[in-house]
Amino acid sequence: MNIQVERLSAVIDAVATRQFYASLLGYLEGFFAFDNAIVYAFEYGQAPRCLMKTEKENSDAVNQIYQQGAYLEDPFYQALNGGGHGDVFTLRQLAPCGFYQTDYYRNFYRKTGWRDEAGVLLQLTPERGLGIFFGSARQTVGVRYPQLADLRGALTLVKSVARLHGEVVVAANVPTPSAPLADSAAQARYALSPREREIVDLILSGNGSQQIAERLFISLGTVKNHRKNIYGKLNIGSQAELFSLFLSTPLRRTA
């Protein structure tokens, strides 16, 4: 089964569970190359709520600046309010002229450490929207254009599933966490580089090092170096430990 189809299936399976937003990020990471990600709920008349974040450096104190009012000047938030939803946007598309001289940039954005950003904006109901944002502290956020058409085609389904998740959670009176979701596997995943996450996916799909080298058009030695780095970053010593760590989370499923 195609990895992206598997991941989208995992998102649907995670509806009404605490793993929903981790699964949603797991699906969307196939379309972006990024270092950090954060999911916000935007509700009419209320400050945005952080549903999940996987950031290496950005502190909760910086995110509180956003939630306490900086969001009103956020180009992505303004785009959502202006009807720009159901698509993928980049900071370069939305940032106004002179963005790097604005109060928003000086007082908030530069404190995040993000240098570039892309986001998916979903208007779930007239009163509720969802923003999934991807950032990079070192380079431009890569949007994988060969797959971008597939993402745009899937956004209608993604929006419906996210709306269903919200409605089920409210109907069941399940508290939605206002703090980022604590998920050790999800946090570990985003400690890896995009290439390392790609290799982890292939390992979890049952590929050996030689098969990975052939699929990614890299040498066997490069694959082995990546595996060594992955094990070091995750503080594990074997493939069995890798499976144990990641198969406990719906970010990936095996047949």
Coordinates of C-alpha atoms in Angstrom, one line a residue:
M1 CA 0.0 0.0 0.0
N2 CA 1.2 3.5 -0.8
I3 CA 2.8 5.2 2.3
Q4 CA 0.6 8.3 2.0
V5 CA -2.6 6.2 1.7
E6 CA -1.5 4.2 4.8
R7 CA -0.9 7.5 6.7
L8 CA -4.3 8.9 5.7
S9 CA -5.9 5.7 6.8
A10 CA -4.1 6.1 10.2
V11 CA -5.6 9.6 10.5
I12 CA -9.1 8.3 10.0
D13 CA -8.5 5.5 12.5
A14 CA -7.3 8.0 15.1
V15 CA -10.5 10.1 15.1
A16 CA -11.7 10.7 18.7
T17 CA -8.4 9.6 20.2
R18 CA -5.5 11.6 21.7
Q19 CA -3.3 10.5 18.8
F20 CA -5.4 12.3 16.1
Y21 CA -3.2 15.3 15.6
A22 CA 0.0 13.3 15.8
S23 CA -1.4 11.1 13.0
L24 CA -2.4 14.2 11.0
L25 CA 1.1 15.5 11.2
G26 CA 2.4 12.0 10.2
Y27 CA 0.3 12.2 7.1
L28 CA 1.2 15.8 6.2
E29 CA 5.0 15.3 6.7
G30 CA 5.0 13.4 3.4
F31 CA 4.4 16.7 1.7
F32 CA 6.8 19.0 3.6
A33 CA 10.5 19.1 4.6
F34 CA 10.6 20.8 8.0
D35 CA 12.2 21.0 11.4
N36 CA 9.3 22.1 13.6
A37 CA 5.5 21.7 13.5
I38 CA 2.6 23.1 15.5
V39 CA -1.2 22.7 15.3
Y40 CA -3.6 25.5 16.4
A41 CA -7.3 25.5 16.8
F42 CA -8.9 28.9 15.9
E43 CA -12.3 29.5 17.4
Y44 CA -14.5 32.6 16.9
G45 CA -14.1 35.1 19.8
Q46 CA -11.3 33.0 21.5
A47 CA -7.6 33.0 21.6
P48 CA -6.0 30.1 19.6
R49 CA -5.4 26.9 21.4
C50 CA -2.3 24.8 20.8
L51 CA -3.3 21.2 20.1
M52 CA 0.2 19.8 19.5
K53 CA 3.7 21.0 18.8
T54 CA 6.9 19.2 17.9
E55 CA 9.5 22.0 18.2
K56 CA 13.1 21.5 19.2
E57 CA 13.8 25.0 20.6
N58 CA 10.7 27.2 20.7
S59 CA 9.5 27.5 24.3
D60 CA 5.9 27.5 25.6
A61 CA 6.6 31.1 26.8
V62 CA 7.1 32.2 23.1
N63 CA 3.9 30.4 22.1
Q64 CA 2.0 32.2 24.8
I65 CA 3.0 35.5 23.2
Y66 CA 1.2 34.3 20.1
Q67 CA -1.9 33.1 21.9
Q68 CA -2.1 36.3 24.0
G69 CA -2.6 38.5 20.9
A70 CA 0.3 38.3 18.4
Y71 CA -1.8 35.9 16.4
L72 CA -4.0 38.8 15.2
E73 CA -1.0 40.0 13.1
D74 CA -0.1 36.5 11.8
P75 CA -0.3 36.5 8.0
F76 CA -1.6 32.9 8.1
Y77 CA -4.4 33.8 10.6
Q78 CA -5.4 36.8 8.5
A79 CA -5.5 34.5 5.4
L80 CA -7.8 32.1 7.2
N81 CA -10.1 34.9 8.3
G82 CA -10.0 36.3 4.8
G83 CA -11.4 33.1 3.3
G84 CA -8.0 31.7 2.3
H85 CA -8.5 28.1 3.4
G86 CA -8.5 24.6 2.0
D87 CA -5.1 25.0 0.5
V88 CA -1.4 25.2 1.2
F89 CA 0.3 28.5 1.8
T90 CA 3.9 29.7 2.4
L91 CA 5.2 32.6 4.4
R92 CA 6.6 34.0 1.1
Q93 CA 3.1 34.1 -0.4
L94 CA 1.4 35.7 2.6
A95 CA 4.0 38.0 4.3
P96 CA 3.3 41.7 3.6
C97 CA 5.9 44.0 2.1
G98 CA 8.3 45.0 4.9
F99 CA 7.4 41.9 7.0
Y100 CA 10.8 41.8 8.7
Q101 CA 10.4 45.3 10.0
T102 CA 6.9 44.8 11.5
D103 CA 6.1 44.6 15.2
Y104 CA 4.9 41.1 14.7
Y105 CA 8.2 40.0 13.4
R106 CA 10.3 41.9 16.0
N107 CA 8.2 41.1 19.0
F108 CA 7.2 37.5 18.3
Y109 CA 8.3 35.8 15.1
R110 CA 12.1 36.1 15.4
K111 CA 11.8 34.8 18.9
T112 CA 10.5 31.5 17.6
G113 CA 13.8 30.8 15.7
W114 CA 11.8 29.9 12.6
R115 CA 13.3 31.3 9.3
D116 CA 10.5 30.0 7.0
E117 CA 7.1 28.6 7.3
A118 CA 4.4 26.8 5.3
G119 CA 0.9 26.0 6.5
V120 CA -2.4 24.2 5.8
L121 CA -5.5 26.2 6.7
L122 CA -8.8 24.4 7.2
Q123 CA -12.1 26.2 7.9
L124 CA -14.0 23.4 9.7
T125 CA -17.2 25.3 10.6
P126 CA -18.2 29.0 10.3
E127 CA -16.9 29.4 13.9
R128 CA -13.9 27.0 14.0
G129 CA -10.7 26.7 11.9
L130 CA -7.6 24.6 12.1
G131 CA -4.0 25.7 11.2
I132 CA -1.2 23.2 10.8
F133 CA 2.1 25.0 10.5
F134 CA 5.6 23.7 9.4
G135 CA 8.7 25.7 10.1
S136 CA 12.4 25.5 9.6
A137 CA 15.1 27.1 11.8
R138 CA 17.9 26.8 9.2
Q139 CA 16.5 26.8 5.7
T140 CA 13.4 27.3 3.4
V141 CA 10.6 24.9 4.2
G142 CA 10.5 22.4 1.4
V143 CA 7.2 21.8 -0.2
R144 CA 7.4 18.5 -2.2
Y145 CA 5.7 19.7 -5.4
P146 CA 5.3 16.3 -7.1
Q147 CA 3.1 15.3 -4.2
L148 CA 1.4 18.7 -3.7
A149 CA -1.3 17.9 -6.2
D150 CA -2.2 14.8 -4.2
L151 CA -2.4 16.8 -1.0
R152 CA -4.6 19.4 -2.5
G153 CA -6.9 16.7 -3.7
A154 CA -7.0 15.1 -0.3
L155 CA -7.6 18.3 1.7
T156 CA -11.4 18.0 1.4
L157 CA -11.3 14.6 3.0
V158 CA -8.8 15.8 5.6
K159 CA -11.1 18.7 6.5
S160 CA -14.1 16.4 6.9
V161 CA -12.1 14.0 9.1
A162 CA -10.8 16.9 11.3
R163 CA -14.3 18.3 11.6
L164 CA -15.6 14.8 12.6
H165 CA -12.9 14.5 15.2
G166 CA -13.8 17.8 16.7
E167 CA -17.6 17.0 16.8
V168 CA -17.1 13.6 18.3
V169 CA -14.8 15.0 21.0
V170 CA -17.3 17.7 21.9
A171 CA -20.3 15.3 21.8
A172 CA -18.4 12.8 24.1
N173 CA -17.5 15.7 26.4
V174 CA -13.8 14.7 26.2
P175 CA -11.6 17.6 27.3
T176 CA -9.4 18.8 24.4
P177 CA -5.8 19.4 25.8
S178 CA -4.9 23.1 25.8
A179 CA -1.2 22.1 26.2
P180 CA 0.8 20.2 23.5
L181 CA 0.2 16.5 23.3
A182 CA 2.8 14.5 25.2
D183 CA 3.8 11.7 22.8
S184 CA 7.3 10.4 23.2
A185 CA 7.2 8.6 19.8
A186 CA 6.0 11.7 18.0
Q187 CA 8.6 13.9 19.7
A188 CA 11.3 11.4 18.8
R189 CA 10.2 11.3 15.2
Y190 CA 10.6 15.0 14.8
A191 CA 14.1 14.9 16.3
L192 CA 15.1 13.3 13.1
S193 CA 15.9 15.0 9.8
P194 CA 13.4 14.6 6.9
R195 CA 15.8 12.1 5.2
E196 CA 16.1 10.1 8.5
R197 CA 12.3 10.0 8.9
E198 CA 12.0 8.7 5.3
I199 CA 14.5 5.9 6.1
V200 CA 12.6 5.0 9.3
D201 CA 9.4 4.7 7.2
L202 CA 11.1 2.4 4.8
I203 CA 12.5 0.3 7.7
L204 CA 9.1 0.0 9.3
S205 CA 7.7 -1.1 5.9
G206 CA 10.0 -4.0 6.0
N207 CA 12.8 -2.8 3.7
G208 CA 16.4 -3.8 4.3
S209 CA 19.4 -1.5 3.9
Q210 CA 20.1 -2.6 0.4
Q211 CA 16.5 -2.1 -0.7
I212 CA 16.5 1.4 0.9
A213 CA 19.7 2.3 -0.9
E214 CA 18.1 1.3 -4.2
R215 CA 14.8 3.1 -3.6
L216 CA 16.5 6.3 -2.5
F217 CA 19.4 6.1 -5.1
I218 CA 22.0 6.4 -2.4
S219 CA 24.9 4.1 -1.5
L220 CA 24.6 1.2 1.0
G221 CA 27.2 2.9 3.2
T222 CA 25.1 6.1 3.3
V223 CA 22.1 4.1 4.5
K224 CA 24.2 2.5 7.2
N225 CA 25.4 5.9 8.3
H226 CA 21.9 7.2 8.5
R227 CA 20.8 4.2 10.5
K228 CA 23.7 4.8 13.0
N229 CA 22.7 8.5 13.3
I230 CA 19.0 7.5 13.8
Y231 CA 19.8 5.0 16.6
G232 CA 22.1 7.6 18.2
K233 CA 19.4 10.4 18.2
L234 CA 16.8 8.1 19.5
N235 CA 19.1 6.5 22.1
I236 CA 18.3 3.0 20.9
G237 CA 20.6 0.2 19.9
S238 CA 18.7 -2.1 17.6
Q239 CA 16.0 -2.4 14.9
A240 CA 13.8 -4.2 17.4
E241 CA 13.9 -1.1 19.6
L242 CA 13.0 1.1 16.6
F243 CA 9.9 -1.0 15.9
S244 CA 9.0 -0.9 19.6
L245 CA 9.2 2.8 19.7
F246 CA 7.3 3.7 16.5
L247 CA 4.8 0.9 16.2
S248 CA 3.2 2.1 19.5
T249 CA 2.0 5.3 17.7
P250 CA -0.4 5.6 14.7
L251 CA 2.0 7.7 12.8
R252 CA 2.8 4.5 10.9
R253 CA 0.9 1.3 10.4
T254 CA 2.1 -2.0 8.9
A255 CA 0.0 -4.4 6.9

